[in-house]
CSV table of C-alpha atoms in Angstrom, one decimal:
chain,number,residue,atom,x,y,z
A,1,MET,CA,0.1,0.0,0.0
A,2,ILE,CA,2.8,2.5,1.0
A,3,HIS,CA,4.8,1.8,-2.2
A,4,ARG,CA,1.7,2.4,-4.3
A,5,LEU,CA,1.0,5.8,-2.5
A,6,LEU,CA,4.7,6.8,-2.8
A,7,ASN,CA,4.5,6.4,-6.5
A,8,GLN,CA,1.3,8.2,-6.8
A,9,LEU,CA,2.9,11.1,-4.7
A,10,HIS,CA,6.1,11.2,-7.0
A,11,LYS,CA,3.8,11.6,-10.0
A,12,SER,CA,1.9,14.3,-8.3
A,13,GLY,CA,4.9,16.3,-7.6
A,14,ILE,CA,6.0,15.5,-4.1
A,15,ILE,CA,9.1,17.4,-2.6
A,16,GLY,CA,11.7,16.0,-0.3
A,17,ILE,CA,13.5,17.7,2.5
A,18,ASN,CA,16.5,18.8,0.4
A,19,ARG,CA,14.4,20.6,-2.2
A,20,ARG,CA,12.3,22.2,0.4
A,21,ASN,CA,15.3,23.6,2.1
A,22,ILE,CA,17.1,24.8,-0.9
A,23,ASP,CA,14.3,25.9,-3.2
A,24,TYR,CA,11.9,27.4,-0.5
A,25,VAL,CA,13.1,27.5,3.1
A,26,SER,CA,16.5,29.0,2.1
A,27,LYS,CA,15.2,31.1,-0.7
A,28,TYR,CA,12.3,32.7,1.0
A,29,ASN,CA,13.0,32.6,4.6
A,30,PRO,CA,15.5,35.2,5.6
A,31,ARG,CA,17.4,33.6,8.8
A,32,HIS,CA,17.3,36.9,10.8
A,33,LEU,CA,13.6,36.2,10.9
A,34,TYR,CA,13.8,32.7,12.3
A,35,PRO,CA,13.6,34.0,15.7
A,36,LEU,CA,10.2,35.3,15.4
A,37,VAL,CA,8.9,31.7,15.0
A,38,ASP,CA,11.5,29.6,16.8
A,39,ASP,CA,10.6,31.5,20.0
A,40,LYS,CA,6.8,30.8,20.8
A,41,LEU,CA,6.8,33.9,23.2
A,42,SER,CA,8.0,36.2,20.2
A,43,THR,CA,5.2,34.6,18.0
A,44,LYS,CA,2.6,35.1,20.7
A,45,MET,CA,3.6,38.8,21.3
A,46,LEU,CA,3.5,39.4,17.4
A,47,ALA,CA,0.1,38.0,17.1
A,48,ILE,CA,-1.4,39.8,19.8
A,49,GLN,CA,-0.2,43.1,18.4
A,50,ALA,CA,-2.0,42.0,15.2
A,51,GLY,CA,-5.1,41.2,17.0
A,52,ILE,CA,-4.8,37.5,16.3
A,53,THR,CA,-6.3,35.3,19.0
A,54,VAL,CA,-3.8,33.0,20.9
A,55,PRO,CA,-4.0,31.0,24.2
A,56,GLU,CA,-3.6,33.6,26.9
A,57,LEU,CA,-0.3,33.6,28.5
A,58,TYR,CA,-0.3,33.0,32.5
A,59,ALA,CA,3.3,33.1,33.4
A,60,VAL,CA,7.0,33.1,32.0
A,61,VAL,CA,10.0,31.5,34.0
A,62,THR,CA,13.3,32.6,32.8
A,63,ILE,CA,15.6,31.8,35.8
A,64,THR,CA,16.0,28.8,37.9
A,65,ARG,CA,15.1,30.3,41.3
A,66,GLN,CA,11.7,31.3,39.8
A,67,ALA,CA,10.6,27.7,39.4
A,68,ARG,CA,9.7,27.7,43.1
A,69,ASP,CA,7.4,30.6,42.6
A,70,ILE,CA,5.2,29.0,39.9
A,71,HIS,CA,2.8,27.5,42.4
A,72,THR,CA,1.8,31.0,43.7
A,73,LEU,CA,1.7,32.4,40.3
A,74,LEU,CA,-0.7,29.8,39.1
A,75,LYS,CA,-2.8,29.6,42.3
A,76,ASN,CA,-5.9,30.9,40.4
A,77,HIS,CA,-5.7,28.5,37.5
A,78,SER,CA,-6.7,24.8,38.0
A,79,SER,CA,-5.5,23.9,34.4
A,80,PHE,CA,-2.6,25.0,32.3
A,81,VAL,CA,0.0,24.1,29.7
A,82,VAL,CA,3.7,24.1,30.2
A,83,LYS,CA,5.8,24.3,27.2
A,84,PRO,CA,9.4,25.4,26.2
A,85,ALA,CA,9.4,28.6,24.3
A,86,GLN,CA,11.8,27.0,21.8
A,87,GLY,CA,10.5,23.5,21.9
A,88,THR,CA,10.0,21.3,18.8
A,89,GLY,CA,7.8,18.4,18.1
A,90,GLY,CA,5.8,18.6,21.2
A,91,ASN,CA,8.6,17.5,23.4
A,92,GLY,CA,8.7,19.2,27.0
A,93,VAL,CA,4.9,20.1,26.9
A,94,VAL,CA,3.0,19.0,29.9
A,95,ILE,CA,-0.8,19.5,30.1
A,96,ILE,CA,-2.2,20.0,33.4
A,97,ILE,CA,-6.1,19.4,33.9
A,98,GLY,CA,-6.5,19.8,37.5
A,99,ARG,CA,-5.0,19.9,41.1
A,100,ALA,CA,-4.2,16.9,43.3
A,101,LYS,CA,-3.5,16.8,47.0
A,102,ASN,CA,0.2,17.5,46.7
A,103,GLY,CA,0.6,18.4,43.2
A,104,TYR,CA,-1.1,18.4,39.6
A,105,ARG,CA,-3.0,16.1,37.5
A,106,THR,CA,-1.8,15.8,33.9
A,107,LEU,CA,-3.9,14.9,30.8
A,108,GLY,CA,-2.6,11.3,30.9
A,109,GLY,CA,-3.9,10.8,34.5
A,110,ARG,CA,-0.5,11.0,36.2
A,111,ILE,CA,0.0,12.8,39.4
A,112,MET,CA,2.9,15.4,39.1
A,113,SER,CA,4.2,16.6,42.4
A,114,LYS,CA,5.0,20.2,42.9
A,115,GLU,CA,8.8,19.2,43.0
A,116,ALA,CA,8.5,17.3,39.8
A,117,LEU,CA,7.0,20.3,38.1
A,118,GLU,CA,9.7,22.5,39.5
A,119,ASN,CA,12.3,20.1,38.1
A,120,HIS,CA,10.5,20.0,34.7
A,121,ILE,CA,10.8,24.0,34.4
A,122,ILE,CA,14.5,23.6,35.4
A,123,GLU,CA,15.0,21.1,32.5
A,124,ILE,CA,13.2,23.4,30.1
A,125,LEU,CA,15.5,26.3,31.0
A,126,SER,CA,18.6,24.2,30.4
A,127,GLY,CA,17.5,23.9,26.9
A,128,ILE,CA,17.0,20.0,26.9
A,129,TYR,CA,14.0,20.5,24.8
A,130,SER,CA,15.0,23.6,22.8
A,131,LEU,CA,16.2,24.0,19.1
A,132,GLY,CA,20.1,23.4,19.1
A,133,GLY,CA,20.1,22.8,23.1
A,134,HIS,CA,20.1,26.5,23.8
A,135,PRO,CA,18.9,27.9,27.1
A,136,ASP,CA,15.2,28.5,27.0
A,137,LYS,CA,12.2,29.9,28.8
A,138,ALA,CA,9.1,28.1,30.3
A,139,LEU,CA,5.8,29.4,29.2
A,140,PHE,CA,2.4,28.7,31.1
A,141,GLU,CA,-0.7,29.3,29.3
A,142,TYR,CA,-4.5,28.7,28.9
A,143,THR,CA,-5.6,25.1,28.3
A,144,VAL,CA,-7.5,25.2,25.1
A,145,GLN,CA,-11.0,23.5,25.5
A,146,LEU,CA,-12.0,21.0,23.0
A,147,ASP,CA,-14.7,22.0,20.5
A,148,PRO,CA,-17.5,19.5,20.4
A,149,PHE,CA,-16.9,19.2,16.8
A,150,PHE,CA,-13.8,17.0,17.5
A,151,ARG,CA,-15.2,15.0,20.4
A,152,ASN,CA,-15.5,11.7,18.4
A,153,ILE,CA,-12.7,11.9,16.2
A,154,THR,CA,-9.7,12.6,18.8
A,155,TYR,CA,-8.4,10.6,21.8
A,156,GLN,CA,-7.9,13.0,24.6
A,157,GLY,CA,-5.6,16.1,23.9
A,158,MET,CA,-6.2,18.8,21.3
A,159,PRO,CA,-6.3,18.4,17.5
A,160,ASP,CA,-4.7,21.0,15.6
A,161,ILE,CA,-4.9,22.3,12.0
A,162,ARG,CA,-1.6,22.7,10.0
A,163,ILE,CA,-1.8,25.0,7.0
A,164,ILE,CA,1.3,25.4,4.8
A,165,VAL,CA,1.5,29.1,3.6
A,166,PHE,CA,3.8,30.0,0.7
A,167,LEU,CA,4.3,33.7,-0.1
A,168,GLY,CA,1.0,34.6,1.8
A,169,VAL,CA,-1.1,31.9,-0.2
A,170,PRO,CA,-2.4,28.8,2.0
A,171,VAL,CA,-1.4,26.0,-0.4
A,172,MET,CA,-2.1,22.6,1.8
A,173,SER,CA,-3.7,21.6,5.0
A,174,MET,CA,-4.3,18.8,7.3
A,175,VAL,CA,-5.8,18.1,10.7
A,176,ARG,CA,-3.8,16.2,13.2
A,177,LEU,CA,-5.7,14.1,15.6
A,178,PRO,CA,-4.2,12.7,18.9
A,179,THR,CA,-4.4,9.1,19.7
A,180,HIS,CA,-3.9,6.9,22.6
A,181,LEU,CA,-0.5,6.1,21.3
A,182,SER,CA,0.5,9.7,21.0
A,183,ASN,CA,-0.7,10.1,24.7
A,184,GLY,CA,-3.0,12.9,23.6
A,185,LYS,CA,-0.4,15.0,21.7
A,186,ALA,CA,-1.1,16.1,18.0
A,187,ASN,CA,2.3,15.2,16.8
A,188,LEU,CA,2.6,12.7,14.0
A,189,HIS,CA,6.0,11.4,14.9
A,190,GLN,CA,4.6,10.6,18.5
A,191,GLY,CA,1.7,8.7,17.0
A,192,ALA,CA,-1.0,11.2,16.1
A,193,ILE,CA,-2.9,10.7,12.6
A,194,GLY,CA,-2.7,13.2,9.9
A,195,VAL,CA,-5.8,13.7,7.7
A,196,GLY,CA,-5.7,15.6,4.5
A,197,ILE,CA,-8.0,18.7,4.1
A,198,ASP,CA,-9.3,20.0,0.6
A,199,ILE,CA,-8.1,23.4,1.3
A,200,ALA,CA,-10.8,25.1,-1.0
A,201,THR,CA,-13.5,23.6,1.0
A,202,GLY,CA,-12.3,22.7,4.4
A,203,THR,CA,-13.5,19.0,4.0
A,204,THR,CA,-11.3,16.1,5.1
A,205,THR,CA,-10.1,13.6,2.6
A,206,THR,CA,-7.7,10.8,3.4
A,207,GLY,CA,-5.7,10.0,6.6
A,208,VAL,CA,-2.3,8.5,7.3
A,209,TRP,CA,-1.1,7.0,10.5
A,210,HIS,CA,2.7,6.1,10.7
A,211,ASN,CA,3.0,4.6,7.1
A,212,ASP,CA,-0.5,3.3,6.8
A,213,SER,CA,-3.2,4.8,4.9
A,214,ILE,CA,-6.4,4.7,7.3
A,215,THR,CA,-10.0,5.6,6.9
A,216,GLU,CA,-11.0,5.8,10.4
A,217,HIS,CA,-9.6,6.8,13.9
A,218,PRO,CA,-7.8,4.0,15.3
A,219,ASP,CA,-9.2,4.6,18.9
A,220,THR,CA,-12.7,5.9,18.2
A,221,GLY,CA,-13.4,4.2,15.0
A,222,VAL,CA,-15.2,7.2,13.6
A,223,GLU,CA,-14.6,7.6,9.9
A,224,ILE,CA,-12.1,10.5,9.1
A,225,ALA,CA,-13.2,11.5,5.6
A,226,GLY,CA,-15.9,14.0,4.6
A,227,MET,CA,-15.8,16.1,7.7
A,228,LYS,CA,-16.0,19.8,6.9
A,229,MET,CA,-13.9,21.9,9.4
A,230,PRO,CA,-15.8,24.7,11.2
A,231,HIS,CA,-14.8,28.3,10.4
A,232,TRP,CA,-12.8,27.4,7.4
A,233,LYS,CA,-12.7,30.8,5.7
A,234,ASN,CA,-11.7,32.4,9.0
A,235,LEU,CA,-8.9,29.9,9.2
A,236,LEU,CA,-7.8,30.6,5.6
A,237,ASN,CA,-7.8,34.3,6.5
A,238,LEU,CA,-5.9,33.8,9.6
A,239,SER,CA,-3.1,31.8,7.9
A,240,ALA,CA,-2.7,34.1,5.0
A,241,ARG,CA,-2.3,37.1,7.4
A,242,CYS,CA,0.5,35.3,8.9
A,243,TYR,CA,2.6,36.3,6.1
A,244,GLU,CA,2.4,39.8,6.9
A,245,LEU,CA,3.1,38.9,10.5
A,246,THR,CA,6.6,37.3,9.9
A,247,LYS,CA,7.5,38.0,6.4
A,248,LEU,CA,8.6,34.3,6.2
A,249,GLY,CA,8.0,33.2,2.7
A,250,TYR,CA,7.4,29.4,3.5
A,251,GLN,CA,6.0,28.6,6.8
A,252,GLY,CA,3.6,26.2,8.7
A,253,ILE,CA,0.6,27.7,10.6
A,254,ASP,CA,-0.7,25.6,13.6
A,255,ILE,CA,-4.4,26.5,14.7
A,256,VAL,CA,-6.5,25.0,17.4
A,257,PHE,CA,-10.3,25.3,18.2
A,258,ASP,CA,-11.4,26.5,21.4
A,259,LYS,CA,-15.1,25.7,22.3
A,260,GLU,CA,-15.7,29.2,23.6
A,261,LYS,CA,-12.9,31.4,21.9
A,262,GLY,CA,-13.0,29.8,18.5
A,263,PRO,CA,-9.8,29.5,16.3
A,264,MET,CA,-6.8,30.4,18.0
A,265,LEU,CA,-3.0,30.6,16.7
A,266,LEU,CA,-0.9,28.1,18.5
A,267,GLU,CA,2.4,28.4,16.6
A,268,LEU,CA,4.4,29.0,13.4
A,269,ASN,CA,7.1,27.0,11.9
A,270,ALA,CA,9.8,28.2,9.5
A,271,ARG,CA,10.7,24.6,8.5
A,272,PRO,CA,7.2,22.7,8.5
A,273,GLY,CA,7.3,18.9,7.8
A,274,LEU,CA,6.3,17.4,4.5
A,275,ASN,CA,4.2,14.6,5.6
A,276,ILE,CA,1.2,16.8,4.9
A,277,GLN,CA,1.6,15.5,1.3
A,278,ILE,CA,1.3,11.9,2.4
A,279,ALA,CA,-1.9,13.0,4.2
A,280,ASN,CA,-3.3,14.5,1.3
A,281,ARG,CA,-1.9,12.1,-1.2
A,282,ALA,CA,-0.9,15.0,-3.2
A,283,GLY,CA,2.6,16.7,-3.9
A,284,LEU,CA,3.4,20.4,-3.0
A,285,LEU,CA,5.4,21.3,-5.9
A,286,PRO,CA,2.8,22.1,-8.6
A,287,ARG,CA,1.1,24.4,-6.1
A,288,LEU,CA,4.3,26.2,-5.1
A,289,LYS,CA,5.3,26.7,-8.8
A,290,LEU,CA,1.9,28.1,-9.5
A,291,VAL,CA,2.1,30.5,-6.5
A,292,GLU,CA,5.6,31.7,-7.6
A,293,GLN,CA,4.1,32.6,-10.9
A,294,MET,CA,1.2,34.5,-9.7
A,295,TYR,CA,1.7,35.9,-6.2
A,296,LYS,CA,3.1,39.4,-7.5
A,297,THR,CA,-0.5,39.8,-8.6
A,298,LEU,CA,-2.3,39.0,-5.3
A,299,LYS,CA,-2.1,42.1,-3.4
A,300,SER,CA,-4.2,41.2,-0.2
A,301,PRO,CA,-5.2,38.1,1.9
A,302,GLU,CA,-8.6,38.5,0.3
A,303,ASP,CA,-6.8,38.0,-3.3
A,304,ARG,CA,-4.8,35.2,-2.0
A,305,ILE,CA,-7.8,33.3,-0.6
A,306,SER,CA,-9.9,33.8,-3.8
A,307,PHE,CA,-6.8,32.2,-5.8
A,308,VAL,CA,-6.9,29.2,-3.4
A,309,LEU,CA,-10.6,28.6,-4.0
A,310,ASN,CA,-10.2,28.8,-7.7
A,311,TYR,CA,-7.0,26.6,-8.1
A,312,PHE,CA,-6.4,24.3,-5.1
A,313,SER,CA,-9.4,22.1,-4.6
A,314,ALA,CA,-8.7,18.7,-4.3
A,315,ASN,CA,-11.1,18.0,-7.0
A,316,ILE,CA,-9.1,20.1,-9.3
A,317,ASP,CA,-5.9,18.2,-8.5
A,318,GLU,CA,-7.6,14.9,-9.4
């Protein structure tokens, strides 16, 4: 099955890491702009200034002695997310969903003592989870509440939408659904599933779990194709605006849905992975080439979204 899929992808213009890095990341992403997306605190501040909704920031810990103060800083919040500002792949992220007698209750049901949380913060500050192992900051923020739309198609955790945006044009998207194996995280390499989305309509198409093509969620058994993502036009608009936000030509936009607050920007990525092509069973190359030819004629986010609706429907690719 996977060999037939790879042959199909090569025919449809799949790109690999080397070509992505040389022809798109290096060419369109100036290195001096990387800190805007590699540091989640910088990204959050940029988004807030631009009026884009993000999970509320509760606290930032930058030095070791502040770790002991975190319990006081968070005394008014029964749930929160701890994450390294420069982390990758979901590593170092801990989701706290409630309090226990001597500590906190994590999403996976584990009890985390106050001392364990302080030690985790110190690990984050040391850079153990950060890009290049650089010293880091620990962020504490609002726990996004699951939108009912996703209740039957995820296992715990929070699904997110990944949209690849090239020169301001959303070109391909997928939804990442947590599983039991991923421990409630939406990271594909940790065992979440990726489901392609027809970017013109917001309707899910095909799914992939590791190297297997799938039609239903492995834990819930619910079919994953044919679901229309809520607020899709808003998501396209939000992702297109991120080009003006960072000036990065090639970037991945991660968005989550909160049941009360709606779509929220979670983070940006200057080197988004390529497995989105497998989830969509389509290569990026034809779309990237078309955008390179046309982007100078697209003057606003609205122009770019109209372009997407006209040229990038999954039905057109077929």
